[in-house]
Coordinates of C-alpha atoms and ligand atoms in Angstrom, one line a residue:
M47 CA -58.9 58.2 -34.9
S48 CA -60.0 61.4 -36.9
G49 CA -60.2 62.4 -40.2
E50 CA -62.1 59.6 -41.3
I51 CA -65.6 60.4 -42.7
R52 CA -68.8 58.4 -42.9
R53 CA -71.4 59.9 -45.4
A54 CA -74.9 58.6 -45.4
F55 CA -78.2 59.7 -47.4
A56 CA -81.8 59.3 -46.5
P57 CA -84.8 60.5 -48.7
G58 CA -88.0 62.1 -47.9
R59 CA -91.2 60.5 -48.9
V60 CA -94.6 60.8 -50.4
N61 CA -97.5 59.2 -48.9
L62 CA -99.7 58.2 -52.1
I63 CA -102.6 57.2 -50.0
G64 CA -103.4 55.6 -46.4
E65 CA -103.3 58.9 -44.3
H66 CA -103.6 59.0 -40.6
T67 CA -103.7 55.2 -40.5
D68 CA -100.1 54.1 -39.4
Y69 CA -100.9 55.0 -35.7
T70 CA -103.7 52.7 -35.5
G71 CA -101.9 50.0 -37.0
G72 CA -103.2 50.4 -40.5
L73 CA -102.2 50.6 -44.2
C74 CA -100.3 53.4 -46.0
L75 CA -99.0 53.4 -49.3
P76 CA -96.0 55.6 -49.5
M77 CA -92.8 55.7 -51.6
A78 CA -89.3 57.3 -51.0
I79 CA -88.3 60.2 -53.3
G80 CA -84.9 61.3 -55.0
L81 CA -85.1 64.6 -52.6
G82 CA -83.3 64.2 -49.0
T83 CA -80.8 64.6 -46.6
T84 CA -76.9 63.9 -46.7
A85 CA -75.1 63.7 -43.6
S86 CA -71.3 63.5 -43.2
F87 CA -69.6 62.7 -40.0
E88 CA -66.1 63.0 -39.3
R89 CA -64.8 61.5 -36.1
L90 CA -62.5 63.4 -33.6
L91 CA -60.8 61.3 -31.1
G92 CA -61.5 62.2 -27.9
S93 CA -64.1 64.7 -28.9
P94 CA -66.8 64.9 -26.3
E95 CA -69.7 66.1 -28.4
V96 CA -71.3 65.7 -31.9
L97 CA -71.5 69.1 -33.6
V98 CA -74.0 69.3 -36.1
R99 CA -73.8 71.8 -38.8
S100 CA -76.6 72.4 -41.6
R101 CA -76.6 74.4 -44.5
L102 CA -80.1 75.5 -43.9
Y103 CA -79.3 77.1 -40.4
R104 CA -76.6 79.4 -39.2
E105 CA -75.9 78.3 -35.9
P106 CA -74.6 74.8 -35.1
V107 CA -76.1 72.5 -32.6
R108 CA -73.4 70.9 -29.9
V109 CA -74.6 67.5 -28.4
G110 CA -72.6 66.1 -25.5
L111 CA -71.9 62.4 -25.6
D112 CA -72.4 62.1 -21.9
L113 CA -76.0 63.0 -22.8
S114 CA -77.6 62.3 -19.6
A115 CA -80.2 64.5 -21.2
T116 CA -83.7 64.2 -19.8
T117 CA -86.6 64.5 -22.3
E118 CA -87.2 68.1 -21.0
A119 CA -83.7 69.0 -21.7
I120 CA -83.8 68.1 -25.2
R121 CA -87.1 69.5 -26.1
A122 CA -85.7 72.6 -24.7
I123 CA -83.0 72.9 -27.3
E124 CA -82.7 76.0 -29.3
P125 CA -82.7 76.3 -32.4
P126 CA -85.7 73.5 -32.4
W127 CA -84.0 71.5 -35.2
G128 CA -81.2 70.6 -33.0
R129 CA -83.6 68.7 -30.7
Y130 CA -83.9 66.2 -33.5
A131 CA -79.9 65.9 -33.5
A132 CA -79.8 65.5 -29.8
A133 CA -82.8 62.9 -29.8
V134 CA -80.7 60.8 -32.4
V135 CA -77.7 61.0 -30.2
A136 CA -79.7 60.1 -27.1
T137 CA -81.2 56.9 -29.1
L138 CA -77.9 55.7 -30.5
G139 CA -75.6 56.8 -27.8
P140 CA -72.5 56.8 -30.2
K141 CA -69.2 56.4 -28.5
E142 CA -67.3 58.8 -30.5
G143 CA -67.8 62.6 -31.2
G144 CA -67.2 64.6 -34.0
V145 CA -68.6 66.9 -36.7
V146 CA -71.5 66.2 -38.8
E147 CA -72.1 68.4 -41.9
V148 CA -75.7 68.0 -43.0
E149 CA -77.3 69.2 -46.5
S150 CA -80.8 68.8 -47.6
D151 CA -82.7 69.5 -50.9
L152 CA -86.2 68.6 -49.0
P153 CA -88.5 71.5 -48.3
V154 CA -89.0 71.9 -44.5
G155 CA -92.4 71.6 -43.0
A156 CA -93.9 70.8 -46.2
G157 CA -95.2 67.1 -45.5
L158 CA -92.2 65.3 -47.3
S159 CA -90.7 64.2 -43.9
S160 CA -87.7 66.4 -43.9
S161 CA -87.3 65.7 -40.1
A162 CA -87.6 61.6 -40.5
S163 CA -84.9 61.9 -43.6
F164 CA -82.5 63.7 -41.3
E165 CA -83.0 61.4 -38.5
L166 CA -81.9 58.5 -40.7
A167 CA -79.1 60.3 -42.6
L168 CA -77.5 61.3 -39.3
S169 CA -78.1 58.0 -37.5
L170 CA -76.4 55.9 -40.4
A171 CA -73.6 58.6 -40.5
L172 CA -73.1 58.1 -36.4
G173 CA -72.8 54.6 -37.0
F174 CA -76.2 52.7 -36.9
E175 CA -76.0 49.0 -37.2
G176 CA -78.9 47.1 -37.8
D177 CA -81.4 46.5 -40.6
A178 CA -83.5 48.9 -42.4
L179 CA -86.8 48.2 -40.1
S180 CA -84.9 48.6 -36.8
L181 CA -83.3 52.1 -38.3
A182 CA -86.9 53.1 -38.8
K183 CA -88.1 52.3 -35.4
S184 CA -84.9 53.7 -33.8
C185 CA -85.6 57.0 -35.8
Q186 CA -89.3 57.1 -34.7
A187 CA -88.1 56.8 -31.1
A188 CA -86.0 59.9 -31.8
E189 CA -88.7 61.7 -33.3
Q190 CA -91.0 61.1 -30.4
L191 CA -88.7 62.1 -27.9
A192 CA -87.6 65.3 -29.8
F193 CA -90.9 66.7 -30.0
G194 CA -93.5 64.8 -27.9
S195 CA -95.7 64.1 -30.9
P196 CA -96.8 60.4 -30.9
T197 CA -96.1 60.1 -34.4
G198 CA -96.5 56.8 -36.5
I199 CA -93.7 55.2 -38.3
L200 CA -94.8 55.9 -42.0
D201 CA -92.4 58.6 -42.3
Q202 CA -89.2 56.5 -41.3
A203 CA -90.1 53.3 -42.5
S204 CA -90.6 55.1 -46.1
S205 CA -87.4 56.6 -45.9
A206 CA -85.8 53.2 -44.5
L207 CA -87.3 50.8 -46.7
G208 CA -87.9 52.7 -50.3
R209 CA -86.9 50.6 -53.5
A210 CA -86.1 52.4 -56.9
G211 CA -89.4 52.2 -59.1
F212 CA -91.5 51.0 -56.6
A213 CA -94.2 52.4 -54.0
M214 CA -94.5 50.4 -50.9
R215 CA -97.7 48.9 -49.6
L216 CA -96.9 49.4 -45.6
D217 CA -98.7 47.4 -43.2
C218 CA -98.3 49.2 -39.9
H219 CA -99.7 46.3 -37.9
D220 CA -97.2 43.8 -38.6
L221 CA -94.6 46.0 -40.4
S222 CA -94.3 44.1 -43.6
V223 CA -94.0 45.6 -46.9
R224 CA -95.3 44.9 -50.6
Y225 CA -93.6 46.4 -53.0
V226 CA -96.0 48.1 -55.6
P227 CA -94.5 49.0 -59.2
L228 CA -95.5 52.4 -60.3
P229 CA -96.6 52.5 -64.2
E230 CA -93.9 54.2 -66.2
E231 CA -96.6 56.6 -67.7
V232 CA -97.4 58.5 -64.7
D233 CA -95.7 61.3 -62.9
I234 CA -96.2 61.6 -59.1
V235 CA -96.3 65.3 -58.6
V236 CA -96.0 67.1 -55.3
V237 CA -97.2 70.7 -55.2
D238 CA -96.6 73.0 -52.2
S239 CA -99.5 74.8 -50.6
G240 CA -97.1 77.4 -48.8
E241 CA -98.9 76.6 -45.7
T242 CA -96.2 75.5 -43.2
R243 CA -97.0 73.5 -40.6
A244 CA -95.4 71.3 -37.3
V245 CA -96.9 68.4 -36.5
A246 CA -96.5 69.1 -32.7
E247 CA -98.5 72.4 -33.3
T248 CA -101.6 70.5 -34.9
A249 CA -104.3 68.6 -33.6
Y250 CA -102.2 65.2 -34.1
E251 CA -102.2 64.0 -30.8
E252 CA -106.1 64.8 -30.4
R253 CA -106.7 62.6 -33.6
R254 CA -104.7 59.9 -31.9
L255 CA -106.6 60.2 -28.7
Q256 CA -110.0 60.1 -30.7
C257 CA -108.6 56.7 -32.4
L258 CA -108.1 55.2 -29.1
A259 CA -111.6 56.2 -28.0
A260 CA -113.1 55.0 -31.0
E261 CA -111.1 51.4 -30.4
E262 CA -112.4 51.3 -27.0
A263 CA -115.9 51.2 -28.5
I264 CA -115.4 48.9 -31.5
G265 CA -111.9 47.2 -30.9
P266 CA -108.7 47.3 -33.2
L267 CA -109.8 49.9 -36.4
R268 CA -107.5 47.8 -38.4
Q269 CA -109.8 44.9 -38.0
A270 CA -113.0 46.9 -38.3
A271 CA -115.0 46.6 -41.3
P272 CA -116.8 49.6 -43.2
G273 CA -119.7 50.4 -41.3
D274 CA -118.5 49.3 -38.2
E275 CA -118.3 52.7 -37.1
K276 CA -121.9 53.2 -36.9
S277 CA -122.2 51.9 -33.6
I278 CA -120.2 54.5 -32.1
K279 CA -122.2 56.7 -30.0
D280 CA -120.3 59.9 -30.2
P281 CA -120.8 61.2 -33.8
L282 CA -117.4 63.0 -34.0
I283 CA -115.4 59.9 -32.7
A284 CA -117.6 58.0 -35.2
R285 CA -116.8 60.2 -37.9
R286 CA -112.9 59.8 -37.3
A287 CA -113.3 56.2 -37.2
R288 CA -115.3 56.2 -40.3
H289 CA -112.0 58.1 -42.2
V290 CA -109.6 55.1 -40.8
V291 CA -111.5 52.4 -41.8
S292 CA -112.5 53.7 -45.3
E293 CA -108.9 54.5 -45.8
N294 CA -107.5 51.3 -45.0
A295 CA -109.8 49.8 -47.8
R296 CA -108.7 52.4 -50.1
V297 CA -105.2 51.6 -49.8
D298 CA -105.9 48.0 -51.2
A299 CA -108.0 49.2 -54.0
F300 CA -105.5 51.8 -55.0
A301 CA -103.0 49.0 -55.0
E302 CA -105.1 47.1 -57.0
A303 CA -105.9 49.9 -59.4
L304 CA -102.2 50.4 -59.9
A305 CA -101.4 46.9 -60.7
G306 CA -104.5 46.7 -63.0
G307 CA -103.3 49.9 -64.9
D308 CA -106.5 51.5 -63.6
L309 CA -105.2 55.1 -63.2
A310 CA -108.6 56.8 -63.3
E311 CA -109.8 54.3 -60.4
A312 CA -106.7 55.4 -58.6
G313 CA -106.8 58.9 -59.0
R314 CA -110.5 58.6 -58.0
L315 CA -109.4 56.7 -54.7
M316 CA -106.9 59.8 -54.3
D317 CA -109.7 62.3 -54.5
E318 CA -112.0 60.4 -52.0
S319 CA -109.0 60.0 -49.7
H320 CA -108.7 63.8 -49.8
A321 CA -112.5 64.2 -49.2
S322 CA -112.5 61.8 -46.0
L323 CA -109.1 63.7 -44.6
A324 CA -111.1 67.1 -45.0
G325 CA -114.6 66.2 -43.8
D326 CA -114.7 63.2 -41.6
Y327 CA -110.8 63.5 -40.1
E328 CA -110.7 67.5 -40.1
V329 CA -107.0 67.7 -41.1
S330 CA -107.3 69.7 -44.3
T331 CA -107.4 73.4 -44.6
P332 CA -109.1 75.6 -47.2
T333 CA -105.7 76.2 -49.2
L334 CA -105.2 72.5 -49.4
D335 CA -108.8 72.1 -50.5
E336 CA -108.6 74.7 -52.9
L337 CA -105.0 73.6 -54.5
A338 CA -106.5 70.1 -54.7
S339 CA -109.5 71.0 -56.7
H340 CA -107.3 73.3 -58.8
L341 CA -105.1 70.4 -59.9
R342 CA -107.8 68.1 -60.8
R343 CA -108.8 70.3 -63.2
F344 CA -106.1 70.0 -65.5
E345 CA -106.4 67.5 -68.7
G346 CA -104.4 64.3 -67.8
V347 CA -104.6 64.5 -63.9
F348 CA -106.0 61.6 -62.4
G349 CA -106.4 62.7 -58.8
A350 CA -105.0 64.7 -56.0
R351 CA -104.7 64.8 -52.1
L352 CA -103.2 66.2 -49.3
T353 CA -100.2 64.2 -48.4
G354 CA -98.6 63.9 -44.8
A355 CA -100.1 65.0 -41.6
G356 CA -102.1 67.7 -43.2
F357 CA -102.8 71.4 -41.7
G358 CA -100.7 72.7 -44.4
G359 CA -98.0 71.1 -46.4
C360 CA -98.4 69.7 -49.9
V361 CA -100.6 68.1 -52.3
V362 CA -99.7 64.9 -54.2
A363 CA -101.2 64.4 -57.8
L364 CA -101.2 61.3 -59.7
T365 CA -101.1 62.6 -63.6
R366 CA -100.5 61.1 -67.1
S367 CA -96.5 61.9 -67.7
G368 CA -96.0 65.6 -68.3
A369 CA -99.4 66.6 -67.5
L370 CA -98.9 69.1 -64.8
S371 CA -95.0 69.6 -64.8
T372 CA -95.1 72.2 -67.7
R373 CA -98.0 73.7 -66.5
L374 CA -97.2 74.9 -63.0
A375 CA -94.8 77.7 -61.8
R376 CA -91.3 76.2 -61.3
N377 CA -90.7 76.6 -57.7
D378 CA -93.4 75.3 -56.1
H379 CA -93.8 71.8 -57.5
W380 CA -91.6 68.6 -57.6
V381 CA -92.1 65.9 -60.0
V382 CA -90.7 62.9 -57.9
G383 CA -89.6 59.4 -58.9
P384 CA -90.2 56.3 -56.5
A385 CA -86.3 55.9 -55.1
A386 CA -84.2 53.8 -53.2
G387 CA -84.1 54.1 -49.1
A388 CA -81.7 55.3 -46.6
R389 CA -78.1 54.3 -47.3
L390 CA -74.3 54.7 -46.4
L391 CA -72.6 56.7 -49.5
Ligands
GLA68 C1 -97.2 62.8 -40.2 C2 -96.6 61.6 -39.1 C3 -96.9 59.9 -39.7 C4 -98.2 59.7 -40.3 C5 -98.7 61.2 -41.0 C6 -100.3 61.1 -41.5 O1 -96.7 62.6 -41.2 O2 -95.4 61.6 -38.9 O3 -96.5 59.1 -38.8 O4 -99.0 59.5 -39.2 O5 -98.6 62.3 -40.5 O6 -100.6 59.9 -42.2

């Protein structure tokens, strides 16, 4: 049959704390946001392909259903955003073709998970069946297939599992979630540094390998206690491990601070997370460092840190309501609230 349209929305996310911990089964504390991607799929009887059109790009992408596509073929698709579409189709294996219209109000490449949001919206529109966690896993597999970066599940899980009013403590070891209410008197402000980055082009994979090297020396980083990394001989690997181990501890301290209404402490932990990402993990840039320090100088800002993979993208600040929003230029920041996860519309 044709003419029937299935629409889905999937949000982007901002990670409040717990960065570069997901791929070692660590802790993160993200929230889904109101910005995101909407995908509308119209089935066309007998169509042998999924044609995906995005308002953001001129050329549509065509993905054949018989996708005997090898990984190499998917990674060679031009324009590059088509690789996500092809990877989702390859992962889902939909039986029917048709046309997908995609719209998004998320900035691309800014660290708010525009790609995860695209993958989830497209998967749901194409008829994904399963619970939210399976959706996240399926889209994580698609992401890895599309670009070959060994990314963790933070982005897809945040988009799938979001709940209005709540951030979530995500345990990437057993994939359990504890929802953490955000106090009403705060704003979460995401500020774009203007530096764009693609995870595949960064040292993401190198960091993953360094974590593996650390785990060979001291066992799972998730189980390590602060200080355990001191027995790692290579000083660089020891610093990478120190970031991960201390960041896991900061996630729980942050959740506790929020629950106790200690916003100054929550902000301090965000600043400390940034310092650890910049110093020990070396995924910050001078622009991100400057932006975070600049934001911290405003009255009512509790803390600020880079969010996402780093190497550019956005800084997230925890502030008293209204403390930053009126003081920043219109176009380079978003005041985001914790929003519901991916869903059919
Ligand atoms: C990217 C990846 C996530 C996570 C973050 C860093 O967003 O997609 O899996 O590793 O970087 O926390």
